[in-house]
Short mmCIF file of N, CA and C in Angstrom, two decimals:
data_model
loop_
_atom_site.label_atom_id
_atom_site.label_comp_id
_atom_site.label_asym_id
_atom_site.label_seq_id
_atom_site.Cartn_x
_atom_site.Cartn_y
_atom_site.Cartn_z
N UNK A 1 -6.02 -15.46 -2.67
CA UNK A 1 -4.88 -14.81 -2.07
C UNK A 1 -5.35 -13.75 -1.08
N UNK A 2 -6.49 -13.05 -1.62
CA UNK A 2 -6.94 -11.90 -0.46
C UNK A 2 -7.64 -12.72 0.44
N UNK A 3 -8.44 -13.45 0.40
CA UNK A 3 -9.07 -14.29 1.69
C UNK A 3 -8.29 -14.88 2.54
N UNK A 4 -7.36 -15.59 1.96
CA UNK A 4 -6.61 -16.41 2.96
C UNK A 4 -5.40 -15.75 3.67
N UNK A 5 -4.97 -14.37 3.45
CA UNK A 5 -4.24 -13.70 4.10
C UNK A 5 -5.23 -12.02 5.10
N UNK A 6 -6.50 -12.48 5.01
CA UNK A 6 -7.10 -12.24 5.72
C UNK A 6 -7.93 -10.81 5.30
N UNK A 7 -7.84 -10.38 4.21
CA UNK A 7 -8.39 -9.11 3.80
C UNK A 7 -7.26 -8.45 3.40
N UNK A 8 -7.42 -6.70 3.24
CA UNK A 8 -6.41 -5.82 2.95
C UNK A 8 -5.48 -5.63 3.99
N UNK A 9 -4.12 -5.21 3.39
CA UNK A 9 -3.42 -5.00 4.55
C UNK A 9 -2.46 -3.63 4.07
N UNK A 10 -2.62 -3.37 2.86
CA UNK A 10 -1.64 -2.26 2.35
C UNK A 10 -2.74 -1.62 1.29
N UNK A 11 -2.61 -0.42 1.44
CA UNK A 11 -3.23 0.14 0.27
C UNK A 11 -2.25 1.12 0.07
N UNK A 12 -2.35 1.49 -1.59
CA UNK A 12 -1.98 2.45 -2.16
C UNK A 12 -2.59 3.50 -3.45
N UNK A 13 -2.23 4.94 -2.93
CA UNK A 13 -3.70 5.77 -3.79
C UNK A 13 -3.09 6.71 -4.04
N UNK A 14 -2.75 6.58 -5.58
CA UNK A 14 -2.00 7.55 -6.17
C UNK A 14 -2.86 8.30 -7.15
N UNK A 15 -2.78 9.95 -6.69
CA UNK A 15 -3.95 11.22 -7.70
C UNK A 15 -2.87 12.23 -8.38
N UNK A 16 -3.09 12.48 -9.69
CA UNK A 16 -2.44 13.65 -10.09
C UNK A 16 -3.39 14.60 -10.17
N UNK A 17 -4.42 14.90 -9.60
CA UNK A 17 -5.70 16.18 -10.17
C UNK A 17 -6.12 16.61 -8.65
N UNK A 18 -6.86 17.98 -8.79
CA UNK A 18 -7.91 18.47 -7.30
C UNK A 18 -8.83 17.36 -7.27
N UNK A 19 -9.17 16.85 -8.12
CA UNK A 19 -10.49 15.74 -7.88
C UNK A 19 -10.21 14.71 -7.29
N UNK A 20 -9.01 13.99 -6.87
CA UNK A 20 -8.87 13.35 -6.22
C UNK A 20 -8.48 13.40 -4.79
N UNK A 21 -8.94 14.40 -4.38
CA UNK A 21 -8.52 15.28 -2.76
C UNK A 21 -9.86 14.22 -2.02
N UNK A 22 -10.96 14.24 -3.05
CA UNK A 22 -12.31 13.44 -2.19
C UNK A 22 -11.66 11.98 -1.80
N UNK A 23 -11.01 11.58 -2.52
CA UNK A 23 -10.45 9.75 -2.74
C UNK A 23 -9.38 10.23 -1.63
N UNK A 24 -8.62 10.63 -1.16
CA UNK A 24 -7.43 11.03 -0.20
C UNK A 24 -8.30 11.18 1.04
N UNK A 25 -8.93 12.56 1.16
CA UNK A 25 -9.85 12.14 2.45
C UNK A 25 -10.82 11.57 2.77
N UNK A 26 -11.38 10.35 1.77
CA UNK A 26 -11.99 8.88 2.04
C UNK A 26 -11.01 7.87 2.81
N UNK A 27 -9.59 7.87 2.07
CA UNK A 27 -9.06 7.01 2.81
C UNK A 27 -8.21 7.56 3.86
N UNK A 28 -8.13 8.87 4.32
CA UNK A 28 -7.81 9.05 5.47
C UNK A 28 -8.60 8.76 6.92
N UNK A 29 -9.88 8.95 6.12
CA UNK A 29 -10.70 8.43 7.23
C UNK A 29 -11.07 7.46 7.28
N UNK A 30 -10.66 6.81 6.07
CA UNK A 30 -10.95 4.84 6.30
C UNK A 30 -9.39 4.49 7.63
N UNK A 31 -8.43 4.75 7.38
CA UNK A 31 -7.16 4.61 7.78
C UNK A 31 -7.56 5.29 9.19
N UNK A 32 -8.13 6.44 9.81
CA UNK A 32 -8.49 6.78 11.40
C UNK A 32 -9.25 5.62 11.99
N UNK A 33 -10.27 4.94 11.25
CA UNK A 33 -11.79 4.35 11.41
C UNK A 33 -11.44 3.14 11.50
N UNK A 34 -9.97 2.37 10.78
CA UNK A 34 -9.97 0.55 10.66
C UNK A 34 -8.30 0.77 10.49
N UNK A 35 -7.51 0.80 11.66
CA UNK A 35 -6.23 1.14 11.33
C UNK A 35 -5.40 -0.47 11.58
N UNK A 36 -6.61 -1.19 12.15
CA UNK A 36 -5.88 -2.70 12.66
C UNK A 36 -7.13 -3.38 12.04
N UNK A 37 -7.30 -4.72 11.63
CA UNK A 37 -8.13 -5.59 11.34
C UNK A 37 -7.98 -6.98 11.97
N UNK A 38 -8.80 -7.76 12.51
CA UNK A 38 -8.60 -8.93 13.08
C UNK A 38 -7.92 -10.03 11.96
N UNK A 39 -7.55 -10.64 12.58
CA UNK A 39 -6.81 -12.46 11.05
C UNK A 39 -6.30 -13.16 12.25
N UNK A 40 -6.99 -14.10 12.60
CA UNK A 40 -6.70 -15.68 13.20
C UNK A 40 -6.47 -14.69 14.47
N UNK A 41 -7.20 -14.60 14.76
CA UNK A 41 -6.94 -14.25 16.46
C UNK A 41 -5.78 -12.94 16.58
N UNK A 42 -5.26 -12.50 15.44
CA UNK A 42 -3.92 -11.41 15.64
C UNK A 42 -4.42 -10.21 15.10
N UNK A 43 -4.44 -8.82 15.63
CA UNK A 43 -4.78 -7.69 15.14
C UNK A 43 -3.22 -7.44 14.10
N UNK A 44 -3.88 -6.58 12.92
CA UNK A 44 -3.00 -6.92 11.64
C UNK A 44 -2.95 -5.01 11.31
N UNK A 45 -1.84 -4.71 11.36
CA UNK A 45 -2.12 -3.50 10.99
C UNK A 45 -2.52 -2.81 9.49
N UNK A 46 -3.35 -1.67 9.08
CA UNK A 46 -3.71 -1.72 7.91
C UNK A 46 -2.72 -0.59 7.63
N UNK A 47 -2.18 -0.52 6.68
CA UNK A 47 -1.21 0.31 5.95
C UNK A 47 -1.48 1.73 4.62
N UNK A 48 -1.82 2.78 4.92
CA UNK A 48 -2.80 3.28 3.62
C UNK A 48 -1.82 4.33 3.66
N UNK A 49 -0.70 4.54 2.30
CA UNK A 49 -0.77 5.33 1.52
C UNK A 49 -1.46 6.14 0.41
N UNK A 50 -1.40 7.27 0.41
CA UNK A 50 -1.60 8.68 -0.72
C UNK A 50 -0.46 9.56 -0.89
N UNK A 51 -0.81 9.69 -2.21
CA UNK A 51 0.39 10.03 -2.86
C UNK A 51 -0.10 10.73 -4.15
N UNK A 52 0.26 12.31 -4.45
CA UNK A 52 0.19 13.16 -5.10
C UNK A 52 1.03 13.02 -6.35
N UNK A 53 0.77 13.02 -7.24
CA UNK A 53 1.86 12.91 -8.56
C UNK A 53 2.09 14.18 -9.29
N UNK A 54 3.13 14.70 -9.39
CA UNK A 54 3.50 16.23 -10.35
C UNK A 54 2.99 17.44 -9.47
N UNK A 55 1.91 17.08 -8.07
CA UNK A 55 2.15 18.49 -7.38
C UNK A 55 2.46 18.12 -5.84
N UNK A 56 2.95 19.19 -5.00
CA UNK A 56 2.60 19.25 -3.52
C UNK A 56 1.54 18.54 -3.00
N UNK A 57 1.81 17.55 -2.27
CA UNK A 57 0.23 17.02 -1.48
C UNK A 57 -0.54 17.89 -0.60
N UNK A 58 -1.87 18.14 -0.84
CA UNK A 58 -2.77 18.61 0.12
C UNK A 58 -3.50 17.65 1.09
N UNK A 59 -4.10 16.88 1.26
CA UNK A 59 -4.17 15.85 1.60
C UNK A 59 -3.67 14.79 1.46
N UNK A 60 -3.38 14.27 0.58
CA UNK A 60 -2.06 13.07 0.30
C UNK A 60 -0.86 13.19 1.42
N UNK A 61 -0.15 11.98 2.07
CA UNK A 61 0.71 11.51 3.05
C UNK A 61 2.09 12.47 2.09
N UNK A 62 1.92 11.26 0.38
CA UNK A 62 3.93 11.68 0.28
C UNK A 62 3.19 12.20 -1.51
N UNK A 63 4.10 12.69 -1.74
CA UNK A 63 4.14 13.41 -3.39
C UNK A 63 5.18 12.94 -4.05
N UNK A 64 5.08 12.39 -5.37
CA UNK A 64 5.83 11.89 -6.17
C UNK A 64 5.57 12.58 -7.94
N UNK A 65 7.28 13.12 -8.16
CA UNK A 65 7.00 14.50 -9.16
C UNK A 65 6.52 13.96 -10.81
N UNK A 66 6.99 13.43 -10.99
CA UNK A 66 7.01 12.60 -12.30
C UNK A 66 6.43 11.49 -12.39
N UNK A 67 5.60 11.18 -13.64
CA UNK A 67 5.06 9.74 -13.70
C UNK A 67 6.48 8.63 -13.82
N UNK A 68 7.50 8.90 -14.16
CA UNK A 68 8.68 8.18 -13.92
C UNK A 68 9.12 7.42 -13.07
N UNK A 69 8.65 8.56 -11.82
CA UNK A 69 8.85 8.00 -10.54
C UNK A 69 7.69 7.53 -9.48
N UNK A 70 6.79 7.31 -10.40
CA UNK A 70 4.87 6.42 -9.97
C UNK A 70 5.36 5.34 -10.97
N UNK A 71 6.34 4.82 -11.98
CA UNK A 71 6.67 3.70 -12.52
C UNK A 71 7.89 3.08 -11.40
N UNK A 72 8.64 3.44 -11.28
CA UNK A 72 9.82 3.08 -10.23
C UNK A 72 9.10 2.36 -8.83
N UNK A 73 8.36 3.33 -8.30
CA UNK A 73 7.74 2.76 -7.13
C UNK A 73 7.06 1.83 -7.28
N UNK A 74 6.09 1.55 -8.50
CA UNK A 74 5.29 0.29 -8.94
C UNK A 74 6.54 -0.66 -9.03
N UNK A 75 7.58 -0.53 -9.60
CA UNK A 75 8.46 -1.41 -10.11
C UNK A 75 8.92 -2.31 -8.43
N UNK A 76 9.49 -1.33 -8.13
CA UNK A 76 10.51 -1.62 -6.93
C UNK A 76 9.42 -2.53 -5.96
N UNK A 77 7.82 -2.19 -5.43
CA UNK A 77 6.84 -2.58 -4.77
C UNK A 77 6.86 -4.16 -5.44
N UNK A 78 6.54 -3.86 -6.93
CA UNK A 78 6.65 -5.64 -7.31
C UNK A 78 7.64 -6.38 -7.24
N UNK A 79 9.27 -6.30 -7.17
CA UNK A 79 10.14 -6.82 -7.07
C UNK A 79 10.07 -7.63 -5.49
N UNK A 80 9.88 -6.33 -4.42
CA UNK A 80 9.81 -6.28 -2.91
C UNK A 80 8.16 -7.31 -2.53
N UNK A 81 7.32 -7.17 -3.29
CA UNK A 81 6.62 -8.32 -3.47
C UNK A 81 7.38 -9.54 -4.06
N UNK A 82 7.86 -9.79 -5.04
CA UNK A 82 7.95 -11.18 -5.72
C UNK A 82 8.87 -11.73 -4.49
N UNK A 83 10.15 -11.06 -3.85
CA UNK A 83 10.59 -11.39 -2.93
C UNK A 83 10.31 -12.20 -1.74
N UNK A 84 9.28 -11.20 -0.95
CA UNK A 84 8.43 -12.09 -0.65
C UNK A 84 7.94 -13.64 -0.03
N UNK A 85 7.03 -13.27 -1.57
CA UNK A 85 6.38 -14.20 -1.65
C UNK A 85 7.69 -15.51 -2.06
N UNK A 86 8.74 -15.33 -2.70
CA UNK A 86 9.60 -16.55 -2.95
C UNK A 86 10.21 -16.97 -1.56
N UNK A 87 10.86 -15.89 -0.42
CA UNK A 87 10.89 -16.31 0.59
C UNK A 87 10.03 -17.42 1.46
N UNK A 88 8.37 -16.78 1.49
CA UNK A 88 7.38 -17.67 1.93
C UNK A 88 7.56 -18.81 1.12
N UNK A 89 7.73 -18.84 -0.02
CA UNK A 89 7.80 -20.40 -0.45
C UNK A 89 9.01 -21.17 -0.20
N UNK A 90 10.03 -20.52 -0.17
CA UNK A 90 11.34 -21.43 0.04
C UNK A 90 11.18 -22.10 2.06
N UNK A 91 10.33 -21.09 3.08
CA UNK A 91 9.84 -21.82 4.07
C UNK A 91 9.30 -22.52 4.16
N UNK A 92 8.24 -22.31 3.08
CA UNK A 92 6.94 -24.08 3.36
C UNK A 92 8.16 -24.82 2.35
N UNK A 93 8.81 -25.23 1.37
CA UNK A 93 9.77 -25.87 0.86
C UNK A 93 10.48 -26.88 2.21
N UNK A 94 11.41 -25.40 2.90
CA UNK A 94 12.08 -26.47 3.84
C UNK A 94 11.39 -26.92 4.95
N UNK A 95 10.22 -26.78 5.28
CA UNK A 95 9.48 -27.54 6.46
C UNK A 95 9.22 -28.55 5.98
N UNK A 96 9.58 -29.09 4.22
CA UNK A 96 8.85 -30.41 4.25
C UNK A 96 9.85 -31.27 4.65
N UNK A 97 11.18 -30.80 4.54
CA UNK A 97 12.04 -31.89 5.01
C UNK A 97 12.25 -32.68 6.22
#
């Protein structure tokens, strides 16, 4: 599934502690350094969220207060995935006709 859609295309990096300020500005500067990636001839944009849990972000993009609401966003992300991916299948479906 990751090869054939060409590598990463979304990341997400969720820290509740100071120790994870190093992991936030790793991928801020992965996200300055590789913000597009090549796939079949089309530059693909790369997508990198951070996200602070229970405090203010210091480096982190968005902050989310409660682990309640780091379950919701997992939730809602997999739904908005399964979606999707059932869309892509109901297209290769009707091209066979």
């Amino acid at each position: 599934h990751y090869s054939s859609r060409g590598g990463v295309d979304f990341l997400l990096c969720l820290g509740d502690d100071r120790i994870d300020e190093d992991m936030f500005h790793t991928l801020k500067d992965y996200q300055q350094a590789a913000q597009y990636r090549q796939f079949e001839g089309e530059e693909k944009e790369i997508k990198v969220f951070t996200c602070t849990v229970g405090r203010q972000p210091n480096v982190a993009s968005f902050c989310l207060y409660t682990h309640e609401d780091v379950q919701e966003l997992l939730s809602q992300l997999s739904v908005q995935t399964k979606r999707k991916m059932r869309s892509a299948t109901m297209l290769g479906l009707s091209s066979l006709q």
